PDB file of C-alpha atoms in Angstrom:
ATOM      1  CA  MET Y   1      74.031  87.696 103.416  1.00 51.00           C
ATOM      2  CA  LYS Y   2      71.204  90.103 102.628  1.00 58.00           C
ATOM      3  CA  GLY Y   3      71.471  93.557 103.791  1.00 58.00           C
ATOM      4  CA  LYS Y   4      75.883  93.261 104.370  1.00 62.00           C
ATOM      5  CA  GLN Y   5      77.596  96.182 103.759  1.00 67.00           C
ATOM      6  CA  GLY Y   6      81.024  95.994 102.858  1.00 68.00           C
ATOM      7  CA  THR Y   7      84.385  97.518 105.026  1.00 71.00           C
ATOM      8  CA  LYS Y   8      86.970  99.598 103.352  1.00 72.00           C
ATOM      9  CA  GLY Y   9      89.556 100.466 105.284  1.00 70.00           C
ATOM     10  CA  PHE Y  10      92.654 102.694 104.456  1.00 67.00           C
ATOM     11  CA  THR Y  11      96.362 101.135 104.588  1.00 70.00           C
ATOM     12  CA  ASP Y  12      99.358 103.290 106.287  1.00 72.00           C
ATOM     13  CA  GLY Y  13     101.378 102.169 102.595  1.00 83.00           C
ATOM     14  CA  ALA Y  14     103.812 104.182 101.520  1.00 88.00           C
ATOM     15  CA  VAL Y  15     103.632 106.190  98.240  1.00 89.00           C
ATOM     16  CA  VAL Y  16     106.372 104.584  95.914  1.00 88.00           C
ATOM     17  CA  SER Y  17     106.837 106.883  93.081  1.00 89.00           C
ATOM     18  CA  LEU Y  18     105.801 110.198  91.838  1.00 89.00           C
ATOM     19  CA  ASP Y  19     102.734 109.016  89.891  1.00 91.00           C
ATOM     20  CA  ASN Y  20     101.094 108.633  93.266  1.00 89.00           C
ATOM     21  CA  ASP Y  21     101.640 111.744  94.898  1.00 88.00           C
ATOM     22  CA  LEU Y  22      97.773 112.533  95.616  1.00 86.00           C
ATOM     23  CA  PHE Y  23      99.464 115.251  98.201  1.00 88.00           C
ATOM     24  CA  ASP Y  24     100.827 117.165  95.220  1.00 91.00           C
ATOM     25  CA  VAL Y  25     104.494 117.117  96.905  1.00 93.00           C
ATOM     26  CA  GLU Y  26     106.408 117.134  93.401  1.00 94.00           C
ATOM     27  CA  LYS Y  27     107.365 120.444  93.900  1.00 95.00           C
ATOM     28  CA  TYR Y  28     109.327 119.896  97.105  1.00 95.00           C
ATOM     29  CA  ILE Y  29     110.041 116.568  95.791  1.00 95.00           C
ATOM     30  CA  ASN Y  30     112.008 118.959  92.453  1.00 94.00           C
ATOM     31  CA  GLY Y  31     113.465 120.824  95.695  1.00 95.00           C
ATOM     32  CA  LEU Y  32     114.731 118.690  97.404  1.00 94.00           C
ATOM     33  CA  SER Y  33     116.185 115.982  94.941  1.00 92.00           C
ATOM     34  CA  SER Y  34     117.803 119.323  93.130  1.00 92.00           C
ATOM     35  CA  PHE Y  35     119.335 120.990  96.013  1.00 93.00           C
ATOM     36  CA  ILE Y  36     121.413 117.067  96.685  1.00 91.00           C
ATOM     37  CA  GLU Y  37     121.794 116.685  93.713  1.00 89.00           C
ATOM     38  CA  LYS Y  38     124.040 120.312  93.442  1.00 89.00           C
ATOM     39  CA  CYS Y  39     125.233 119.979  96.255  1.00 88.00           C
ATOM     40  CA  GLU Y  40     129.047 119.851  96.409  1.00 88.00           C
ATOM     41  CA  THR Y  41     129.820 118.758  99.953  1.00 87.00           C
ATOM     42  CA  PRO Y  42     128.655 115.607 102.115  1.00 81.00           C
ATOM     43  CA  MET Y  43     125.107 115.748 103.534  1.00 81.00           C
ATOM     44  CA  THR Y  44     123.264 113.967 105.748  1.00 82.00           C
ATOM     45  CA  ILE Y  45     118.986 114.891 105.074  1.00 85.00           C
ATOM     46  CA  ALA Y  46     116.663 113.376 108.140  1.00 84.00           C
ATOM     47  CA  ILE Y  47     113.197 113.401 107.235  1.00 87.00           C
ATOM     48  CA  GLN Y  48     111.734 113.788 110.924  1.00 87.00           C
ATOM     49  CA  GLY Y  49     107.686 113.815 111.220  1.00 88.00           C
ATOM     50  CA  ASP Y  50     105.352 111.780 113.427  1.00 88.00           C
ATOM     51  CA  TRP Y  51     104.006 108.557 112.391  1.00 84.00           C
ATOM     52  CA  GLY Y  52     102.196 108.328 109.237  1.00 86.00           C
ATOM     53  CA  SER Y  53     103.056 111.456 108.204  1.00 89.00           C
ATOM     54  CA  GLY Y  54     104.319 110.496 104.953  1.00 90.00           C
ATOM     55  CA  LYS Y  55     108.460 110.606 105.966  1.00 90.00           C
ATOM     56  CA  THR Y  56     108.777 106.871 103.714  1.00 91.00           C
ATOM     57  CA  SER Y  57     107.124 109.123 101.066  1.00 94.00           C
ATOM     58  CA  VAL Y  58     108.842 111.582 100.775  1.00 94.00           C
ATOM     59  CA  MET Y  59     111.762 109.177 100.637  1.00 92.00           C
ATOM     60  CA  ASN Y  60     111.463 107.337  98.184  1.00 93.00           C
ATOM     61  CA  MET Y  61     110.139 109.797  95.166  1.00 95.00           C
ATOM     62  CA  VAL Y  62     113.251 111.741  96.284  1.00 93.00           C
ATOM     63  CA  LYS Y  63     114.650 108.460  95.806  1.00 91.00           C
ATOM     64  CA  GLU Y  64     112.977 107.826  92.361  1.00 91.00           C
ATOM     65  CA  LYS Y  65     114.257 110.854  91.337  1.00 89.00           C
ATOM     66  CA  LEU Y  66     118.031 110.252  92.246  1.00 88.00           C
ATOM     67  CA  ASP Y  67     118.106 106.907  90.567  1.00 67.00           C
ATOM     68  CA  LYS Y  68     118.257 108.569  87.094  1.00 69.00           C
ATOM     69  CA  ASN Y  69     121.754 110.553  88.463  1.00 63.00           C
ATOM     70  CA  ASN Y  70     125.790 109.453  90.207  1.00 75.00           C
ATOM     71  CA  ILE Y  71     124.101 109.467  93.339  1.00 81.00           C
ATOM     72  CA  ILE Y  72     123.824 106.341  95.662  1.00 79.00           C
ATOM     73  CA  PRO Y  73     121.366 106.844  98.184  1.00 82.00           C
ATOM     74  CA  VAL Y  74     121.648 104.759 101.351  1.00 83.00           C
ATOM     75  CA  TRP Y  75     118.900 104.498 103.959  1.00 82.00           C
ATOM     76  CA  PHE Y  76     119.718 103.695 107.649  1.00 80.00           C
ATOM     77  CA  ASN Y  77     116.507 103.950 110.007  1.00 77.00           C
ATOM     78  CA  THR Y  78     118.047 104.467 113.611  1.00 74.00           C
ATOM     79  CA  TRP Y  79     114.629 104.311 114.912  1.00 72.00           C
ATOM     80  CA  LYS Y  80     115.013 100.672 116.086  1.00 71.00           C
ATOM     81  CA  PHE Y  81     118.598 101.722 118.084  1.00 69.00           C
ATOM     82  CA  SER Y  82     116.622 104.465 120.267  1.00 69.00           C
ATOM     83  CA  GLN Y  83     113.630 102.214 120.680  1.00 69.00           C
ATOM     84  CA  PHE Y  84     115.494  99.202 122.400  1.00 69.00           C
ATOM     85  CA  ASN Y  85     118.486 100.727 124.229  1.00 68.00           C
ATOM     86  CA  MET Y  86     120.794  99.706 121.723  1.00 70.00           C
ATOM     87  CA  GLU Y  87     122.747 103.488 121.160  1.00 69.00           C
ATOM     88  CA  GLU Y  88     126.001 101.799 121.756  1.00 73.00           C
ATOM     89  CA  GLN Y  89     125.546  99.826 118.632  1.00 74.00           C
ATOM     90  CA  LEU Y  90     124.708 102.654 116.825  1.00 77.00           C
ATOM     91  CA  PRO Y  91     127.808 103.996 115.145  1.00 78.00           C
ATOM     92  CA  VAL Y  92     129.323 100.067 114.571  1.00 78.00           C
ATOM     93  CA  THR Y  93     126.415  99.227 112.525  1.00 80.00           C
ATOM     94  CA  PHE Y  94     125.972 102.194 110.977  1.00 82.00           C
ATOM     95  CA  LEU Y  95     129.373 102.168 109.503  1.00 81.00           C
ATOM     96  CA  SER Y  96     129.102  98.388 108.436  1.00 80.00           C
ATOM     97  CA  TYR Y  97     126.051  98.930 106.978  1.00 83.00           C
ATOM     98  CA  LEU Y  98     126.901 102.383 104.854  1.00 83.00           C
ATOM     99  CA  LEU Y  99     130.667 100.081 104.240  1.00 81.00           C
ATOM    100  CA  LYS Y 100     128.077  97.738 102.560  1.00 81.00           C
ATOM    101  CA  GLU Y 101     125.473  99.665 100.609  1.00 82.00           C
ATOM    102  CA  LEU Y 102     128.721 101.814  99.203  1.00 79.00           C
ATOM    103  CA  SER Y 103     130.048  98.899  97.202  1.00 80.00           C
ATOM    104  CA  ALA Y 104     127.478  97.400  96.155  1.00 79.00           C
ATOM    105  CA  GLY Y 105     128.059  96.713  92.378  1.00 73.00           C
ATOM    106  CA  LEU Y 106     131.919  96.747  93.046  1.00 76.00           C
ATOM    107  CA  SER Y 107     134.350  93.955  92.122  1.00 80.00           C
ATOM    108  CA  ASP Y 108     134.485  90.812  94.349  1.00 81.00           C
ATOM    109  CA  LYS Y 109     137.768  91.664  94.962  1.00 82.00           C
ATOM    110  CA  PHE Y 110     136.805  95.374  96.462  1.00 80.00           C
ATOM    111  CA  GLN Y 111     133.620  93.665  98.545  1.00 79.00           C
ATOM    112  CA  LYS Y 112     136.186  90.841 100.367  1.00 83.00           C
ATOM    113  CA  ARG Y 113     137.292  94.375 101.366  1.00 84.00           C
ATOM    114  CA  VAL Y 114     134.558  95.785 102.869  1.00 80.00           C
ATOM    115  CA  GLU Y 115     133.816  92.674 104.715  1.00 81.00           C
ATOM    116  CA  ARG Y 116     137.180  92.416 106.170  1.00 85.00           C
ATOM    117  CA  THR Y 117     136.663  96.114 106.927  1.00 83.00           C
ATOM    118  CA  VAL Y 118     133.714  95.683 108.731  1.00 79.00           C
ATOM    119  CA  LYS Y 119     134.012  92.595 110.600  1.00 82.00           C
ATOM    120  CA  THR Y 120     137.545  94.545 111.887  1.00 86.00           C
ATOM    121  CA  ILE Y 121     135.287  97.745 112.766  1.00 79.00           C
ATOM    122  CA  GLY Y 122     133.178  95.225 115.033  1.00 77.00           C
ATOM    123  CA  LYS Y 123     136.099  93.478 116.722  1.00 81.00           C
ATOM    124  CA  LEU Y 124     137.516  96.825 117.176  1.00 81.00           C
ATOM    125  CA  ALA Y 125     134.423  98.132 118.277  1.00 76.00           C
ATOM    126  CA  TYR Y 126     133.708  95.092 121.544  1.00 75.00           C
ATOM    127  CA  ILE Y 127     137.682  95.542 122.608  1.00 80.00           C
ATOM    128  CA  PHE Y 128     136.698  99.521 122.812  1.00 75.00           C
ATOM    129  CA  SER Y 129     133.202  98.804 124.598  1.00 70.00           C
ATOM    130  CA  ARG Y 130     135.262  96.423 127.266  1.00 71.00           C
ATOM    131  CA  LEU Y 131     137.555  98.801 128.529  1.00 71.00           C
TER     132      LEU Y 131
END
């Protein structure tokens, strides 16, 4: 067709690597990664921001930095629990997910123990929720 111009758009895709850091946030990624590596106590880090503000991109880039170390990043998205009134299921689901993620790559024997533990947690949660 004569005179037709192509339409361009932008997707809301997360940055997956520091190689794609168009906003020059590497110094923040390095700082956070360094803090995580040097911290001697257990910790939870929450990345918060508006929709499309770059939370997943930051997490991807930090994870990329940490993959080379003895750190196991565990991603757990609590958004669906708050959005769909599932707050009561959050603790059990989180513990189950955490156990599975931390046991990945370990022996089959240990994996089976984790599976039994997860089932037990689920049963106990059901019992306590009925009280």
